[in-house]
Amino acid sequence: MHGTENPSAWLQRWAHLIAPGSRVLDVACGAGRHMRWLAAQGHQVQGVDRNPDALALAQAFGPVTCADIENGPWPFAGQTFGCVVVTNYLWRPLLPVIVRSVSPGGVLIYETFATGNESVGKPSRPDFLLQAGELLQASDGLHTVAYEDGFESSPDRFVQRIAAVRPVTSGTVQRWPLRAP
């Protein structure tokens, strides 16, 4: 079942940007692989998915919401999170909502399939593949700390991913370390 494998290496690499004890939202969380890992790091995790069977597993790690976020209302309207995590999921109409859900000082960690993936497997429909630079455009207003758009092997896939922080307007220079301390 989706969500029972190891957490994303991209998430693990950039999780040091998340403030300790942050409230974290895992979008399309599946069975909660990222919820499990982030809860173990001390964060307050919450997940949303439309699959009740997957959520039955994910709820062991934190509160879950069963919702069809593609056809229904965003269940977190007006709420912001210290981190929003999205992996292997794309529904373009939600991109602005997801970005707005990142609180000041919070982090967006997003990773999904990109154009080119149709040449190596699924997903292959353009609706589910990011175009070149699309995550950079979607995260306008956030400070990009890291961005990749390319090919990975084992398994073969084309991916696009970003780690971006919503700046705090404090007038001080902010530092976002490229490596965990």
Coordinates of N, CA, C and O in Angstrom, one line a residue:
M1 N 0.8 -1.2 0.0 CA 0.0 0.0 0.0 C 0.9 1.2 0.0 O 1.9 1.3 0.7
H2 N 0.5 2.3 -0.8 CA 1.2 3.5 -0.8 C 1.3 4.1 0.6 O 0.3 4.2 1.3
G3 N 2.5 4.5 1.0 CA 2.7 5.1 2.3 C 3.3 4.2 3.3 O 3.5 4.6 4.5
T4 N 3.6 3.0 3.0 CA 4.3 2.1 3.9 C 5.8 2.0 3.7 O 6.5 1.4 4.5
E5 N 6.3 2.5 2.6 CA 7.7 2.4 2.3 C 8.5 3.5 3.1 O 7.9 4.2 3.9
N6 N 9.8 3.5 2.9 CA 10.6 4.5 3.7 C 10.2 5.9 3.3 O 9.8 6.2 2.2
P7 N 10.5 6.9 4.2 CA 10.2 8.3 3.9 C 11.1 8.7 2.7 O 12.2 8.2 2.5
S8 N 10.7 9.7 2.1 CA 11.4 10.3 0.9 C 12.8 10.8 1.4 O 12.9 11.5 2.4
A9 N 13.8 10.5 0.6 CA 15.1 11.0 0.9 C 15.2 12.6 0.8 O 15.9 13.2 1.6
W10 N 14.3 13.1 0.0 CA 14.3 14.6 -0.2 C 13.7 15.2 1.1 O 14.3 16.2 1.6
L11 N 12.7 14.6 1.7 CA 12.1 15.1 2.9 C 13.2 15.0 4.0 O 13.4 15.9 4.8
Q12 N 13.8 13.8 4.1 CA 14.8 13.6 5.2 C 16.0 14.6 5.0 O 16.5 15.1 6.0
R13 N 16.4 14.9 3.8 CA 17.5 15.9 3.6 C 17.1 17.3 4.0 O 18.0 18.0 4.6
W14 N 15.9 17.7 3.9 CA 15.5 19.1 4.1 C 14.7 19.3 5.4 O 14.3 20.4 5.7
A15 N 14.4 18.3 6.1 CA 13.6 18.4 7.3 C 14.3 19.2 8.4 O 13.6 19.8 9.3
H16 N 15.6 19.4 8.3 CA 16.2 20.3 9.3 C 15.8 21.7 9.2 O 15.9 22.5 10.2
L17 N 15.1 22.1 8.1 CA 14.6 23.5 8.0 C 13.3 23.7 8.8 O 12.9 24.8 9.0
I18 N 12.7 22.6 9.2 CA 11.4 22.7 10.0 C 11.7 23.0 11.4 O 12.6 22.3 12.0
A19 N 11.1 24.0 11.9 CA 11.3 24.4 13.3 C 10.9 23.3 14.3 O 10.0 22.6 14.0
P20 N 11.7 23.1 15.3 CA 11.4 22.0 16.3 C 9.9 22.1 16.8 O 9.4 23.1 17.1
G21 N 9.3 20.9 16.8 CA 7.9 20.8 17.3 C 6.8 21.4 16.4 O 5.7 21.7 16.9
S22 N 7.2 21.7 15.2 CA 6.2 22.3 14.3 C 5.0 21.5 14.0 O 5.0 20.2 14.0
R23 N 3.9 22.1 13.6 CA 2.7 21.5 13.1 C 3.0 21.3 11.6 O 3.2 22.2 10.9
V24 N 2.9 20.0 11.2 CA 3.2 19.6 9.9 C 2.0 18.9 9.2 O 1.3 18.1 9.8
L25 N 1.7 19.4 8.0 CA 0.6 18.8 7.2 C 1.2 17.9 6.1 O 2.0 18.4 5.3
D26 N 0.8 16.6 6.0 CA 1.2 15.7 4.9 C 0.0 15.6 4.0 O -1.0 15.0 4.4
V27 N 0.1 16.1 2.8 CA -1.0 16.1 1.8 C -0.9 14.9 1.0 O 0.2 14.5 0.5
A28 N -2.0 14.2 0.8 CA -2.1 12.9 0.1 C -1.1 11.9 0.9 O -0.3 11.3 0.3
C29 N -1.3 11.8 2.2 CA -0.4 11.1 3.1 C -0.4 9.6 2.9 O 0.5 9.0 3.4
G30 N -1.4 9.0 2.3 CA -1.4 7.6 2.2 C -1.4 6.9 3.6 O -2.1 7.4 4.4
A31 N -0.6 5.9 3.8 CA -0.6 5.2 5.1 C 0.3 5.9 6.1 O 0.5 5.4 7.2
G32 N 0.9 7.1 5.7 CA 1.6 7.9 6.7 C 3.0 7.7 6.9 O 3.6 8.0 7.9
R33 N 3.7 7.3 5.8 CA 5.2 7.1 5.9 C 5.9 8.4 6.4 O 6.8 8.3 7.2
H34 N 5.5 9.5 5.9 CA 6.1 10.8 6.3 C 5.6 11.2 7.6 O 6.4 11.8 8.4
M35 N 4.4 11.0 7.9 CA 3.8 11.3 9.3 C 4.6 10.5 10.3 O 5.0 11.1 11.3
R36 N 4.8 9.2 10.1 CA 5.6 8.4 11.0 C 7.0 9.0 11.3 O 7.4 9.2 12.4
W37 N 7.7 9.3 10.2 CA 9.0 9.8 10.4 C 9.1 11.1 11.0 O 9.9 11.4 11.9
L38 N 8.2 12.0 10.6 CA 8.2 13.4 11.2 C 7.7 13.4 12.6 O 8.3 14.2 13.4
A39 N 6.8 12.5 13.0 CA 6.4 12.4 14.4 C 7.6 11.9 15.2 O 7.8 12.4 16.4
A40 N 8.4 11.0 14.7 CA 9.6 10.5 15.4 C 10.6 11.6 15.6 O 11.4 11.6 16.5
Q41 N 10.5 12.7 14.8 CA 11.4 13.8 14.9 C 10.9 14.9 15.9 O 11.5 15.9 16.1
G42 N 9.7 14.6 16.4 CA 9.1 15.5 17.4 C 8.1 16.5 16.9 O 7.7 17.4 17.6
H43 N 7.7 16.4 15.7 CA 6.7 17.3 15.1 C 5.3 16.8 15.4 O 5.0 15.6 15.6
Q44 N 4.4 17.8 15.3 CA 2.9 17.5 15.5 C 2.4 17.3 14.0 O 2.2 18.3 13.3
V45 N 2.2 16.1 13.7 CA 1.8 15.7 12.3 C 0.3 15.5 12.1 O -0.4 15.1 13.0
Q46 N -0.1 15.9 10.9 CA -1.5 15.7 10.5 C -1.5 15.3 9.1 O -0.7 15.8 8.3
G47 N -2.4 14.5 8.7 CA -2.4 14.0 7.3 C -3.8 14.2 6.7 O -4.8 14.2 7.4
V48 N -3.8 14.2 5.4 CA -5.1 14.3 4.6 C -4.9 13.3 3.4 O -3.9 13.3 2.8
D49 N -6.0 12.5 3.2 CA -6.0 11.6 2.0 C -7.4 11.3 1.8 O -8.3 11.4 2.7
R50 N -7.7 10.7 0.6 CA -9.1 10.3 0.4 C -9.3 8.8 0.6 O -10.5 8.3 0.5
N51 N -8.3 8.1 0.9 CA -8.4 6.6 1.0 C -8.5 6.3 2.5 O -7.6 6.3 3.3
P52 N -9.7 5.9 2.9 CA -9.9 5.5 4.3 C -9.1 4.3 4.8 O -8.7 4.3 6.0
D53 N -8.8 3.4 4.0 CA -8.0 2.3 4.4 C -6.6 2.7 4.7 O -6.0 2.2 5.7
A54 N -6.0 3.6 3.9 CA -4.7 4.1 4.2 C -4.7 4.9 5.4 O -3.8 4.8 6.3
L55 N -5.7 5.8 5.6 CA -5.8 6.6 6.8 C -5.9 5.8 8.1 O -5.5 6.3 9.1
A56 N -6.5 4.6 8.0 CA -6.6 3.8 9.2 C -5.2 3.4 9.7 O -5.0 3.3 10.9
L57 N -4.2 3.3 8.8 CA -2.8 3.1 9.2 C -2.2 4.4 9.7 O -1.5 4.4 10.7
A58 N -2.4 5.5 8.9 CA -1.8 6.8 9.2 C -2.2 7.4 10.5 O -1.4 8.1 11.2
Q59 N -3.4 7.1 11.0 CA -3.9 7.7 12.2 C -3.1 7.3 13.5 O -3.2 7.9 14.5
A60 N -2.3 6.3 13.3 CA -1.4 5.9 14.4 C -0.3 7.0 14.7 O 0.2 7.0 15.8
F61 N -0.1 7.9 13.8 CA 1.0 8.9 13.9 C 0.5 10.3 14.2 O 1.3 11.1 14.5
G62 N -0.8 10.5 14.0 CA -1.4 11.8 14.3 C -2.8 11.9 13.7 O -3.3 11.0 13.1
P63 N -3.5 13.0 13.9 CA -4.8 13.2 13.4 C -4.8 13.1 11.8 O -3.9 13.6 11.2
V64 N -5.8 12.5 11.3 CA -6.0 12.4 9.8 C -7.4 12.9 9.4 O -8.3 12.9 10.2
T65 N -7.4 13.4 8.2 CA -8.7 13.9 7.6 C -8.9 13.1 6.4 O -8.1 13.1 5.5
C66 N -10.1 12.5 6.3 CA -10.5 11.8 5.0 C -11.3 12.8 4.2 O -12.3 13.3 4.6
A67 N -10.7 13.2 3.1 CA -11.3 14.2 2.2 C -10.9 14.1 0.8 O -9.7 13.7 0.5
D68 N -11.8 14.3 -0.1 CA -11.4 14.4 -1.6 C -11.1 15.8 -1.9 O -11.9 16.6 -2.2
I69 N -9.8 16.1 -1.8 CA -9.3 17.5 -1.9 C -9.3 18.0 -3.4 O -9.1 19.1 -3.6
E70 N -9.6 17.1 -4.3 CA -9.6 17.4 -5.7 C -11.0 17.9 -6.1 O -11.2 18.7 -7.0
N71 N -12.1 17.4 -5.4 CA -13.4 17.7 -5.8 C -14.2 18.4 -4.7 O -15.4 18.8 -4.9
G72 N -13.6 18.5 -3.5 CA -14.3 19.1 -2.4 C -13.6 20.3 -1.9 O -12.5 20.6 -2.4
P73 N -14.0 20.9 -0.8 CA -13.3 22.0 -0.2 C -12.0 21.6 0.5 O -11.9 20.5 0.9
W74 N -11.1 22.5 0.5 CA -9.9 22.3 1.2 C -10.2 22.3 2.7 O -10.8 23.2 3.3
P75 N -9.9 21.2 3.4 CA -10.4 21.0 4.8 C -9.6 21.9 5.8 O -9.9 21.9 7.0
F76 N -8.6 22.6 5.4 CA -7.7 23.4 6.3 C -7.8 24.9 6.0 O -6.8 25.6 6.2
A77 N -8.9 25.3 5.4 CA -9.1 26.7 5.1 C -8.7 27.6 6.2 O -9.2 27.4 7.4
G78 N -7.9 28.6 6.0 CA -7.5 29.6 7.0 C -6.4 29.1 8.0 O -6.0 29.8 8.8
Q79 N -6.0 27.8 7.8 CA -4.9 27.3 8.7 C -3.6 27.4 8.0 O -3.5 27.2 6.8
T80 N -2.5 27.5 8.8 CA -1.2 27.4 8.2 C -0.4 26.5 9.1 O -0.8 26.1 10.2
F81 N 0.7 26.0 8.5 CA 1.5 24.9 9.1 C 3.0 25.3 9.0 O 3.4 26.0 8.1
G82 N 3.7 24.8 10.0 CA 5.2 25.0 10.0 C 5.9 24.3 8.9 O 7.0 24.6 8.5
C83 N 5.2 23.3 8.3 CA 5.7 22.6 7.1 C 4.5 21.9 6.4 O 3.6 21.4 7.1
V84 N 4.5 22.0 5.1 CA 3.6 21.2 4.3 C 4.4 20.3 3.4 O 5.4 20.8 2.7
V85 N 4.1 19.0 3.5 CA 4.8 18.0 2.8 C 3.9 17.4 1.7 O 2.8 17.1 2.0
V86 N 4.4 17.3 0.5 CA 3.7 16.7 -0.6 C 4.7 15.8 -1.4 O 5.7 16.4 -1.9
T87 N 4.4 14.6 -1.6 CA 5.2 13.7 -2.4 C 4.3 12.8 -3.3 O 3.3 12.4 -2.9
N88 N 4.8 12.7 -4.5 CA 4.1 11.8 -5.5 C 2.6 12.2 -5.7 O 1.8 11.3 -5.8
Y89 N 2.3 13.5 -5.7 CA 0.9 13.9 -5.8 C 0.9 15.3 -6.5 O 1.8 16.1 -6.2
L90 N 0.0 15.4 -7.5 CA -0.1 16.7 -8.2 C -1.6 16.9 -8.5 O -2.2 16.1 -9.2
W91 N -2.2 18.0 -8.1 CA -3.5 18.5 -8.5 C -3.3 20.0 -8.6 O -3.3 20.7 -7.6
R92 N -3.1 20.5 -9.8 CA -2.7 21.8 -10.1 C -3.6 22.9 -9.4 O -3.1 23.9 -8.9
P93 N -4.9 22.7 -9.4 CA -5.7 23.7 -8.8 C -5.4 23.9 -7.3 O -5.7 25.0 -6.7
L94 N -4.8 22.9 -6.6 CA -4.4 23.1 -5.2 C -3.1 23.7 -4.9 O -2.8 24.1 -3.8
L95 N -2.3 23.9 -5.9 CA -0.9 24.4 -5.7 C -0.9 25.7 -5.0 O -0.2 25.9 -4.0
P96 N -1.8 26.7 -5.4 CA -1.8 28.0 -4.6 C -2.3 27.8 -3.2 O -1.8 28.5 -2.3
V97 N -3.2 26.9 -3.0 CA -3.7 26.7 -1.6 C -2.7 26.0 -0.8 O -2.5 26.4 0.4
I98 N -1.9 25.1 -1.3 CA -0.8 24.4 -0.6 C 0.2 25.5 -0.2 O 0.7 25.5 1.0
V99 N 0.6 26.3 -1.1 CA 1.6 27.3 -0.8 C 1.1 28.3 0.2 O 1.9 28.7 1.2
R100 N -0.1 28.7 0.2 CA -0.7 29.6 1.2 C -0.8 29.0 2.6 O -0.8 29.7 3.6
S101 N -0.7 27.7 2.6 CA -0.8 26.9 3.9 C 0.5 26.9 4.7 O 0.5 26.4 5.8
V102 N 1.6 27.4 4.1 CA 2.9 27.5 4.7 C 2.9 28.7 5.6 O 2.8 29.8 5.0
S103 N 3.1 28.6 6.9 CA 3.1 29.8 7.8 C 4.5 30.5 7.6 O 5.4 30.0 7.1
P104 N 4.5 31.8 8.1 CA 5.8 32.5 8.1 C 6.8 31.8 8.8 O 6.6 31.3 9.9
G105 N 8.0 31.6 8.2 CA 9.0 30.8 8.8 C 8.9 29.3 8.5 O 9.8 28.5 8.8
G106 N 7.8 28.9 7.9 CA 7.5 27.5 7.6 C 8.1 27.1 6.3 O 8.6 27.9 5.5
V107 N 8.0 25.8 6.0 CA 8.7 25.1 4.9 C 7.7 24.4 4.0 O 6.8 23.7 4.5
L108 N 7.9 24.5 2.7 CA 7.2 23.6 1.8 C 8.3 22.6 1.3 O 9.3 23.0 0.8
I109 N 7.9 21.3 1.5 CA 8.8 20.3 0.9 C 7.9 19.5 0.0 O 7.0 18.8 0.4
Y110 N 8.2 19.6 -1.3 CA 7.3 19.1 -2.4 C 8.2 18.3 -3.4 O 9.2 18.8 -3.8
E111 N 7.7 17.1 -3.7 CA 8.4 16.2 -4.6 C 7.4 15.4 -5.4 O 6.6 14.7 -4.8
T112 N 7.5 15.5 -6.7 CA 6.6 14.6 -7.5 C 7.1 14.5 -8.9 O 8.2 14.9 -9.2
F113 N 6.4 13.8 -9.7 CA 6.8 13.4 -11.1 C 6.8 14.6 -12.0 O 6.0 15.5 -11.9
A114 N 7.7 14.5 -13.0 CA 7.8 15.6 -14.0 C 7.7 15.1 -15.4 O 7.9 13.9 -15.7
T115 N 7.6 16.0 -16.3 CA 7.6 15.7 -17.7 C 8.8 14.9 -18.1 O 9.9 15.2 -17.6
G116 N 8.6 13.9 -18.9 CA 9.7 12.9 -19.2 C 9.3 11.6 -18.6 O 9.8 10.5 -19.1
N117 N 8.6 11.6 -17.5 CA 8.2 10.3 -16.8 C 7.4 9.4 -17.7 O 7.5 8.2 -17.6
E118 N 6.7 10.0 -18.7 CA 5.9 9.2 -19.6 C 6.8 8.2 -20.4 O 6.3 7.2 -20.9
S119 N 8.0 8.5 -20.5 CA 9.0 7.7 -21.3 C 9.5 6.5 -20.5 O 10.1 5.6 -21.1
V120 N 9.2 6.5 -19.2 CA 9.8 5.4 -18.4 C 8.7 4.7 -17.5 O 9.0 3.6 -16.9
G121 N 7.5 5.2 -17.5 CA 6.4 4.5 -16.7 C 5.3 5.4 -16.3 O 5.0 6.4 -16.9
K122 N 4.7 5.1 -15.2 CA 3.5 5.8 -14.7 C 4.0 6.7 -13.5 O 4.9 6.3 -12.8
P123 N 3.3 7.8 -13.3 CA 2.3 8.4 -14.1 C 2.8 8.9 -15.5 O 4.0 9.3 -15.6
S124 N 1.9 8.8 -16.5 CA 2.4 9.2 -17.8 C 1.5 10.3 -18.4 O 1.8 10.9 -19.4
R125 N 0.3 10.6 -17.8 CA -0.6 11.6 -18.2 C 0.0 13.0 -17.9 O 0.4 13.2 -16.8
P126 N -0.1 13.9 -18.9 CA 0.5 15.3 -18.6 C -0.2 15.9 -17.4 O 0.5 16.8 -16.7
D127 N -1.4 15.6 -17.1 CA -2.1 16.2 -15.9 C -1.4 15.9 -14.6 O -1.5 16.6 -13.6
F128 N -0.6 14.8 -14.6 CA 0.1 14.4 -13.3 C 1.6 14.6 -13.4 O 2.3 14.0 -12.6
L129 N 2.1 15.3 -14.4 CA 3.5 15.6 -14.5 C 3.8 17.1 -14.6 O 3.2 17.8 -15.4
L130 N 4.7 17.5 -13.7 CA 5.0 18.9 -13.6 C 5.8 19.3 -14.9 O 6.7 18.5 -15.4
Q131 N 5.6 20.5 -15.4 CA 6.3 21.1 -16.5 C 7.6 21.7 -15.9 O 7.7 22.0 -14.7
A132 N 8.6 21.9 -16.8 CA 9.9 22.5 -16.4 C 9.6 23.8 -15.6 O 8.9 24.6 -16.1
G133 N 10.2 23.9 -14.4 CA 10.1 25.1 -13.6 C 8.7 25.3 -12.9 O 8.6 26.3 -12.3
E134 N 7.8 24.4 -13.0 CA 6.5 24.6 -12.5 C 6.4 24.8 -11.0 O 5.7 25.7 -10.5
L135 N 7.2 24.0 -10.3 CA 7.2 24.2 -8.8 C 7.8 25.6 -8.4 O 7.4 26.2 -7.4
L136 N 8.8 26.0 -9.2 CA 9.4 27.3 -8.9 C 8.3 28.4 -9.1 O 8.2 29.3 -8.2
Q137 N 7.6 28.3 -10.1 CA 6.5 29.3 -10.4 C 5.4 29.2 -9.3 O 4.9 30.2 -8.8
A138 N 5.0 28.0 -9.0 CA 3.9 27.8 -8.0 C 4.3 28.3 -6.6 O 3.5 28.7 -5.8
S139 N 5.6 28.3 -6.3 CA 6.0 28.7 -4.9 C 6.5 30.1 -4.9 O 7.3 30.5 -4.0
D140 N 6.1 30.9 -5.8 CA 6.4 32.3 -5.8 C 6.0 32.9 -4.5 O 4.9 32.7 -4.0
G141 N 6.8 33.7 -3.9 CA 6.5 34.3 -2.6 C 7.3 33.6 -1.5 O 7.4 34.0 -0.3
L142 N 7.8 32.4 -1.8 CA 8.6 31.6 -0.9 C 10.0 31.7 -1.3 O 10.3 32.0 -2.5
H143 N 11.0 31.6 -0.3 CA 12.4 31.6 -0.7 C 12.8 30.1 -1.0 O 12.7 29.3 -0.1
T144 N 13.3 29.9 -2.2 CA 13.7 28.6 -2.6 C 15.1 28.3 -2.0 O 16.1 29.0 -2.3
V145 N 15.2 27.3 -1.2 CA 16.4 26.8 -0.6 C 17.1 25.8 -1.5 O 18.3 25.8 -1.7
A146 N 16.3 24.9 -2.1 CA 16.8 23.8 -2.9 C 15.7 23.5 -4.0 O 14.5 23.5 -3.7
Y147 N 16.2 23.2 -5.2 CA 15.3 22.8 -6.3 C 16.0 21.8 -7.2 O 17.2 22.1 -7.5
E148 N 15.3 20.8 -7.6 CA 15.9 19.9 -8.6 C 14.8 19.5 -9.6 O 13.6 19.4 -9.2
D149 N 15.2 19.3 -10.8 CA 14.3 18.9 -11.9 C 15.2 18.0 -12.8 O 16.0 18.5 -13.5
G150 N 14.9 16.7 -12.7 CA 15.8 15.8 -13.4 C 15.4 14.3 -13.3 O 14.2 14.0 -13.0
F151 N 16.3 13.5 -13.6 CA 16.1 12.0 -13.7 C 16.7 11.3 -12.6 O 17.8 11.6 -12.2
E152 N 16.0 10.3 -12.0 CA 16.5 9.4 -11.0 C 16.3 8.0 -11.5 O 15.4 7.7 -12.2
S153 N 17.2 7.1 -11.0 CA 17.1 5.7 -11.4 C 16.8 4.9 -10.1 O 17.0 5.4 -9.0
S154 N 16.5 3.7 -10.3 CA 16.2 2.7 -9.3 C 15.1 3.1 -8.3 O 15.3 3.3 -7.1
P155 N 13.9 3.3 -8.8 CA 13.4 3.0 -10.1 C 13.5 4.3 -11.0 O 13.6 5.4 -10.5
D156 N 13.5 4.0 -12.3 CA 13.6 5.1 -13.2 C 12.4 6.0 -13.1 O 11.3 5.6 -13.1
R157 N 12.7 7.4 -13.0 CA 11.6 8.3 -12.9 C 12.2 9.7 -13.1 O 13.4 10.0 -12.9
F158 N 11.3 10.6 -13.7 CA 11.6 12.0 -13.8 C 10.9 12.7 -12.7 O 9.7 12.5 -12.4
V159 N 11.7 13.5 -11.9 CA 11.1 14.2 -10.7 C 11.4 15.7 -10.7 O 12.4 16.1 -11.3
Q160 N 10.6 16.4 -10.0 CA 10.8 17.8 -9.7 C 10.6 18.0 -8.2 O 9.6 17.4 -7.7
R161 N 11.4 18.7 -7.5 CA 11.3 18.8 -6.1 C 11.8 20.2 -5.6 O 12.7 20.7 -6.2
I162 N 11.2 20.6 -4.5 CA 11.6 21.9 -4.0 C 11.5 21.9 -2.5 O 10.7 21.2 -1.9
A163 N 12.4 22.6 -1.9 CA 12.4 22.9 -0.4 C 12.4 24.5 -0.4 O 13.4 25.1 -0.9
A164 N 11.3 25.1 0.1 CA 11.2 26.5 0.1 C 10.6 27.0 1.4 O 9.8 26.3 2.0
V165 N 11.0 28.2 1.8 CA 10.6 28.7 3.1 C 9.9 30.0 2.9 O 10.3 30.8 2.1
R166 N 8.8 30.2 3.7 CA 8.1 31.5 3.7 C 8.9 32.4 4.6 O 8.9 32.1 5.8
P167 N 9.5 33.5 4.1 CA 10.2 34.4 5.0 C 9.4 35.0 6.0 O 8.2 35.2 5.9
V168 N 10.0 35.3 7.2 CA 9.4 36.1 8.2 C 9.9 37.5 8.0 O 11.0 37.8 7.8
T169 N 8.9 38.4 8.0 CA 9.3 39.8 7.8 C 9.7 40.4 9.1 O 8.9 41.1 9.7
S170 N 10.9 40.2 9.4 CA 11.5 40.8 10.7 C 12.6 41.8 10.5 O 13.0 42.4 11.4
G171 N 13.0 42.0 9.2 CA 14.1 42.9 9.0 C 15.4 42.3 9.2 O 16.4 43.0 8.9
T172 N 15.5 41.1 9.7 CA 16.8 40.5 10.0 C 17.1 39.5 8.8 O 16.2 39.0 8.2
V173 N 18.4 39.3 8.6 CA 18.8 38.4 7.6 C 18.5 37.0 8.1 O 18.9 36.6 9.2
Q174 N 17.9 36.2 7.3 CA 17.6 34.8 7.7 C 18.5 33.9 7.0 O 18.9 34.1 5.9
R175 N 18.9 32.8 7.8 CA 19.8 31.8 7.3 C 19.1 30.5 7.2 O 18.5 30.0 8.2
W176 N 19.1 29.8 6.1 CA 18.5 28.5 5.9 C 19.7 27.6 5.5 O 20.1 27.5 4.4
P177 N 20.1 26.8 6.5 CA 21.3 26.0 6.2 C 21.1 24.9 5.1 O 20.0 24.3 5.1
L178 N 22.1 24.7 4.4 CA 22.0 23.7 3.3 C 22.3 22.3 3.8 O 22.1 21.3 3.1
R179 N 22.8 22.2 5.0 CA 23.1 20.9 5.7 C 22.5 20.9 7.1 O 22.5 22.0 7.7
A180 N 22.1 19.8 7.5 CA 21.6 19.7 8.9 C 22.7 20.0 9.9 O 23.9 19.6 9.6
P181 N 22.5 20.7 11.0 CA 23.6 21.0 11.9 C 24.1 19.7 12.6 O 23.5 18.7 12.6

